[in-house]
Amino acid sequence: MRPRVVAGVGGTSGSPAVLRRAAAEARLRGAELWAVLAWEAPGAGAGGRHRVSLAPSLPACRAEAVGRLRDALSTAFGTTGAGVPVVGRAVRGTPGAALVDVARDPVRGTPGAALVDVARDEDCVLVVGTGSRGALQRRLWPSVARYCLAHAPCPVLAVPPSPLRTELAAARRRNVLRLRLDTRELTDLDGV
């Protein structure tokens, strides 16, 4: 089997950076790039109350997952492509376009468990984004990157968020709170 680099795609603004880093890693290793978007149906967890009533919405959830995967791939690579063979995979979906190749045994469960299952071979490399998470997010949702680092049998490359993203989030918070812009930040160019 050809070695592969598995990139966890979440549909967030950090996904293009993860995909580009994974493509670079795949080029270095002469490997195939697997872009994986793991998804769960709403309310389908162990504590979900709406198991039966959400069954008709599974095709809509699947279509949304495939669309998010396509968007992430086109945002990361545009029309130029990744420079390596790319396999897109929505883990619970059915075959859609040529971009999405779904295995015969779709992975079920949380995104972290799904990514670890896809990257179960030792010759794989798993690439995930770490994201910036506030205290509330850490309490409510488990970290996919931490799960992968703890459970994957292969090397895991954790891609941190861009410093520019952090600055953008701070500017948005400032705007929401209607705080004044500190113009010294704009004029201080470290002696340039």
mmCIF file of C-alpha atoms in Angstrom, residues 18-174:
data_model
loop_
_atom_site.group_PDB
_atom_site.id
_atom_site.type_symbol
_atom_site.label_atom_id
_atom_site.label_comp_id
_atom_site.label_asym_id
_atom_site.label_seq_id
_atom_site.Cartn_x
_atom_site.Cartn_y
_atom_site.Cartn_z
ATOM 1 C CA VAL A 18 -3.566 22.182 7.434
ATOM 2 C CA LEU A 19 -4.205 21.016 3.868
ATOM 3 C CA ARG A 20 -1.263 22.975 2.440
ATOM 4 C CA ARG A 21 1.072 21.639 5.163
ATOM 5 C CA ALA A 22 -0.185 18.098 4.571
ATOM 6 C CA ALA A 23 0.372 18.464 0.802
ATOM 7 C CA ALA A 24 3.940 19.628 1.427
ATOM 8 C CA GLU A 25 4.498 16.627 3.711
ATOM 9 C CA ALA A 26 3.028 14.282 1.079
ATOM 10 C CA ARG A 27 5.364 15.711 -1.587
ATOM 11 C CA LEU A 28 8.377 15.159 0.702
ATOM 12 C CA ARG A 29 7.391 11.556 1.405
ATOM 13 C CA GLY A 30 6.135 10.681 -2.073
ATOM 14 C CA ALA A 31 2.792 9.869 -0.478
ATOM 15 C CA GLU A 32 -0.868 10.235 -1.316
ATOM 16 C CA LEU A 33 -2.846 13.018 0.409
ATOM 17 C CA TRP A 34 -6.123 12.011 2.037
ATOM 18 C CA ALA A 35 -8.305 14.963 2.990
ATOM 19 C CA VAL A 36 -10.744 13.657 5.603
ATOM 20 C CA LEU A 37 -13.764 15.503 6.912
ATOM 21 C CA ALA A 38 -15.229 13.562 9.839
ATOM 22 C CA TRP A 39 -18.813 14.361 10.709
ATOM 23 C CA GLU A 40 -21.616 13.194 12.934
ATOM 24 C CA ALA A 41 -25.324 13.621 12.464
ATOM 25 C CA PRO A 42 -26.806 16.094 14.948
ATOM 26 C CA GLY A 43 -28.190 14.291 17.990
ATOM 27 C CA ALA A 44 -26.653 10.976 16.958
ATOM 28 C CA GLY A 45 -24.345 10.709 19.949
ATOM 29 C CA ALA A 46 -24.953 8.405 22.886
ATOM 30 C CA GLY A 47 -26.908 11.100 24.699
ATOM 31 C CA GLY A 48 -28.780 12.331 21.636
ATOM 32 C CA ARG A 49 -32.529 12.720 22.157
ATOM 33 C CA HIS A 50 -33.505 13.036 18.502
ATOM 34 C CA ARG A 51 -32.121 9.831 17.060
ATOM 35 C CA VAL A 52 -35.196 8.756 15.129
ATOM 36 C CA SER A 53 -36.492 12.170 14.115
ATOM 37 C CA LEU A 54 -33.189 13.191 12.498
ATOM 38 C CA ALA A 55 -32.856 10.103 10.295
ATOM 39 C CA PRO A 56 -34.355 11.851 7.220
ATOM 40 C CA SER A 57 -31.820 14.653 7.569
ATOM 41 C CA LEU A 58 -28.820 12.334 7.103
ATOM 42 C CA PRO A 59 -28.648 12.939 3.322
ATOM 43 C CA ALA A 60 -28.690 16.700 3.984
ATOM 44 C CA CYS A 61 -25.910 16.344 6.579
ATOM 45 C CA ARG A 62 -23.901 14.201 4.159
ATOM 46 C CA ALA A 63 -24.326 16.725 1.354
ATOM 47 C CA GLU A 64 -23.240 19.539 3.652
ATOM 48 C CA ALA A 65 -20.130 17.573 4.705
ATOM 49 C CA VAL A 66 -19.190 16.895 1.073
ATOM 50 C CA GLY A 67 -19.719 20.582 0.254
ATOM 51 C CA ARG A 68 -17.514 21.680 3.151
ATOM 52 C CA LEU A 69 -14.797 19.276 2.017
ATOM 53 C CA ARG A 70 -14.950 20.590 -1.555
ATOM 54 C CA ASP A 71 -14.826 24.190 -0.303
ATOM 55 C CA ALA A 72 -11.814 23.464 1.898
ATOM 56 C CA LEU A 73 -9.941 21.795 -0.967
ATOM 57 C CA SER A 74 -10.696 24.573 -3.429
ATOM 58 C CA THR A 75 -9.747 27.246 -0.867
ATOM 59 C CA ALA A 76 -6.453 25.520 -0.087
ATOM 60 C CA PHE A 77 -5.379 24.607 -3.611
ATOM 61 C CA GLY A 78 -7.570 26.553 -6.036
ATOM 62 C CA THR A 79 -7.228 25.470 -9.632
ATOM 63 C CA THR A 80 -3.501 24.670 -9.386
ATOM 64 C CA GLY A 81 -3.997 21.506 -7.332
ATOM 65 C CA ALA A 82 -1.944 20.082 -4.489
ATOM 66 C CA GLY A 83 0.890 18.653 -6.568
ATOM 67 C CA VAL A 84 0.190 15.149 -5.185
ATOM 68 C CA PRO A 85 -2.651 12.667 -5.650
ATOM 69 C CA VAL A 86 -5.556 13.810 -3.441
ATOM 70 C CA VAL A 87 -8.338 11.603 -2.119
ATOM 71 C CA GLY A 88 -11.214 13.423 -0.453
ATOM 72 C CA ARG A 89 -13.163 11.445 2.098
ATOM 73 C CA ALA A 90 -16.324 12.274 4.028
ATOM 74 C CA VAL A 91 -16.315 9.418 6.499
ATOM 75 C CA ARG A 92 -20.067 8.727 6.676
ATOM 76 C CA GLY A 93 -21.005 9.860 3.187
ATOM 77 C CA THR A 94 -21.830 8.068 -0.026
ATOM 78 C CA PRO A 95 -19.942 8.597 -3.254
ATOM 79 C CA GLY A 96 -20.757 12.009 -4.681
ATOM 80 C CA ALA A 97 -18.495 13.659 -7.185
ATOM 81 C CA ALA A 98 -15.145 12.256 -8.246
ATOM 82 C CA LEU A 99 -13.597 14.322 -5.459
ATOM 83 C CA VAL A 100 -15.118 12.238 -2.673
ATOM 84 C CA ASP A 101 -14.020 8.630 -2.324
ATOM 85 C CA VAL A 102 -15.855 6.917 0.522
ATOM 86 C CA ALA A 103 -14.605 3.630 1.917
ATOM 87 C CA ARG A 104 -16.804 0.551 2.035
ATOM 88 C CA ASP A 105 -16.730 0.622 5.828
ATOM 89 C CA PRO A 106 -17.441 4.217 6.822
ATOM 90 C CA VAL A 107 -16.009 5.320 10.133
ATOM 91 C CA ARG A 108 -18.506 6.184 12.823
ATOM 92 C CA GLY A 109 -17.939 8.184 15.963
ATOM 93 C CA THR A 110 -16.297 11.412 16.966
ATOM 94 C CA PRO A 111 -13.974 13.261 14.557
ATOM 95 C CA GLY A 112 -10.874 12.357 16.569
ATOM 96 C CA ALA A 113 -11.677 8.649 16.573
ATOM 97 C CA ALA A 114 -12.537 8.750 12.867
ATOM 98 C CA LEU A 115 -9.217 10.407 11.949
ATOM 99 C CA VAL A 116 -7.222 7.950 14.063
ATOM 100 C CA ASP A 117 -9.058 5.059 12.398
ATOM 101 C CA VAL A 118 -8.296 6.367 8.892
ATOM 102 C CA ALA A 119 -4.602 6.849 9.802
ATOM 103 C CA ARG A 120 -4.273 3.458 11.478
ATOM 104 C CA ASP A 121 -1.238 2.293 9.468
ATOM 105 C CA GLU A 122 2.246 3.000 10.751
ATOM 106 C CA ASP A 123 3.389 4.421 7.392
ATOM 107 C CA CYS A 124 0.757 7.175 7.619
ATOM 108 C CA VAL A 125 1.245 10.706 8.892
ATOM 109 C CA LEU A 126 -1.745 12.463 10.437
ATOM 110 C CA VAL A 127 -1.907 16.261 10.085
ATOM 111 C CA VAL A 128 -4.392 18.165 12.281
ATOM 112 C CA GLY A 129 -4.923 21.790 13.198
ATOM 113 C CA THR A 130 -4.689 22.835 16.819
ATOM 114 C CA GLY A 131 -6.885 25.922 16.614
ATOM 115 C CA SER A 132 -7.215 28.497 19.354
ATOM 116 C CA ARG A 133 -9.774 27.522 21.927
ATOM 117 C CA GLY A 134 -11.193 29.545 24.765
ATOM 118 C CA ALA A 135 -11.983 28.157 28.214
ATOM 119 C CA LEU A 136 -15.644 27.577 27.361
ATOM 120 C CA GLN A 137 -14.815 25.693 24.152
ATOM 121 C CA ARG A 138 -12.332 23.468 26.003
ATOM 122 C CA ARG A 139 -15.013 22.524 28.520
ATOM 123 C CA LEU A 140 -17.809 21.883 26.029
ATOM 124 C CA TRP A 141 -16.019 20.174 23.117
ATOM 125 C CA PRO A 142 -13.090 17.777 23.325
ATOM 126 C CA SER A 143 -9.971 18.639 21.347
ATOM 127 C CA VAL A 144 -9.618 16.590 18.174
ATOM 128 C CA ALA A 145 -5.876 17.335 18.024
ATOM 129 C CA ARG A 146 -5.295 16.108 21.590
ATOM 130 C CA TYR A 147 -7.260 12.942 20.923
ATOM 131 C CA CYS A 148 -5.194 12.267 17.790
ATOM 132 C CA LEU A 149 -1.901 12.952 19.563
ATOM 133 C CA ALA A 150 -2.844 10.538 22.351
ATOM 134 C CA HIS A 151 -4.318 7.687 20.292
ATOM 135 C CA ALA A 152 -2.818 7.647 16.781
ATOM 136 C CA PRO A 153 -0.393 4.785 16.042
ATOM 137 C CA CYS A 154 1.413 6.965 13.474
ATOM 138 C CA PRO A 155 3.263 10.296 13.697
ATOM 139 C CA VAL A 156 0.951 13.294 14.192
ATOM 140 C CA LEU A 157 1.795 16.776 12.935
ATOM 141 C CA ALA A 158 -0.165 19.463 14.796
ATOM 142 C CA VAL A 159 -0.395 22.721 12.821
ATOM 143 C CA PRO A 160 -0.854 25.789 15.047
ATOM 144 C CA PRO A 161 -3.134 28.636 14.008
ATOM 145 C CA SER A 162 -1.641 31.535 12.113
ATOM 146 C CA PRO A 163 -0.548 34.504 14.264
ATOM 147 C CA LEU A 164 -2.477 36.652 11.804
ATOM 148 C CA ARG A 165 -5.650 34.772 12.750
ATOM 149 C CA THR A 166 -5.052 35.590 16.412
ATOM 150 C CA GLU A 167 -4.612 39.273 15.614
ATOM 151 C CA LEU A 168 -7.756 39.246 13.493
ATOM 152 C CA ALA A 169 -9.745 37.677 16.353
ATOM 153 C CA ALA A 170 -8.429 40.361 18.723
ATOM 154 C CA ALA A 171 -9.468 43.106 16.278
ATOM 155 C CA ARG A 172 -12.942 41.589 15.991
ATOM 156 C CA ARG A 173 -13.287 41.488 19.786
ATOM 157 C CA ARG A 174 -12.206 45.112 19.925
#
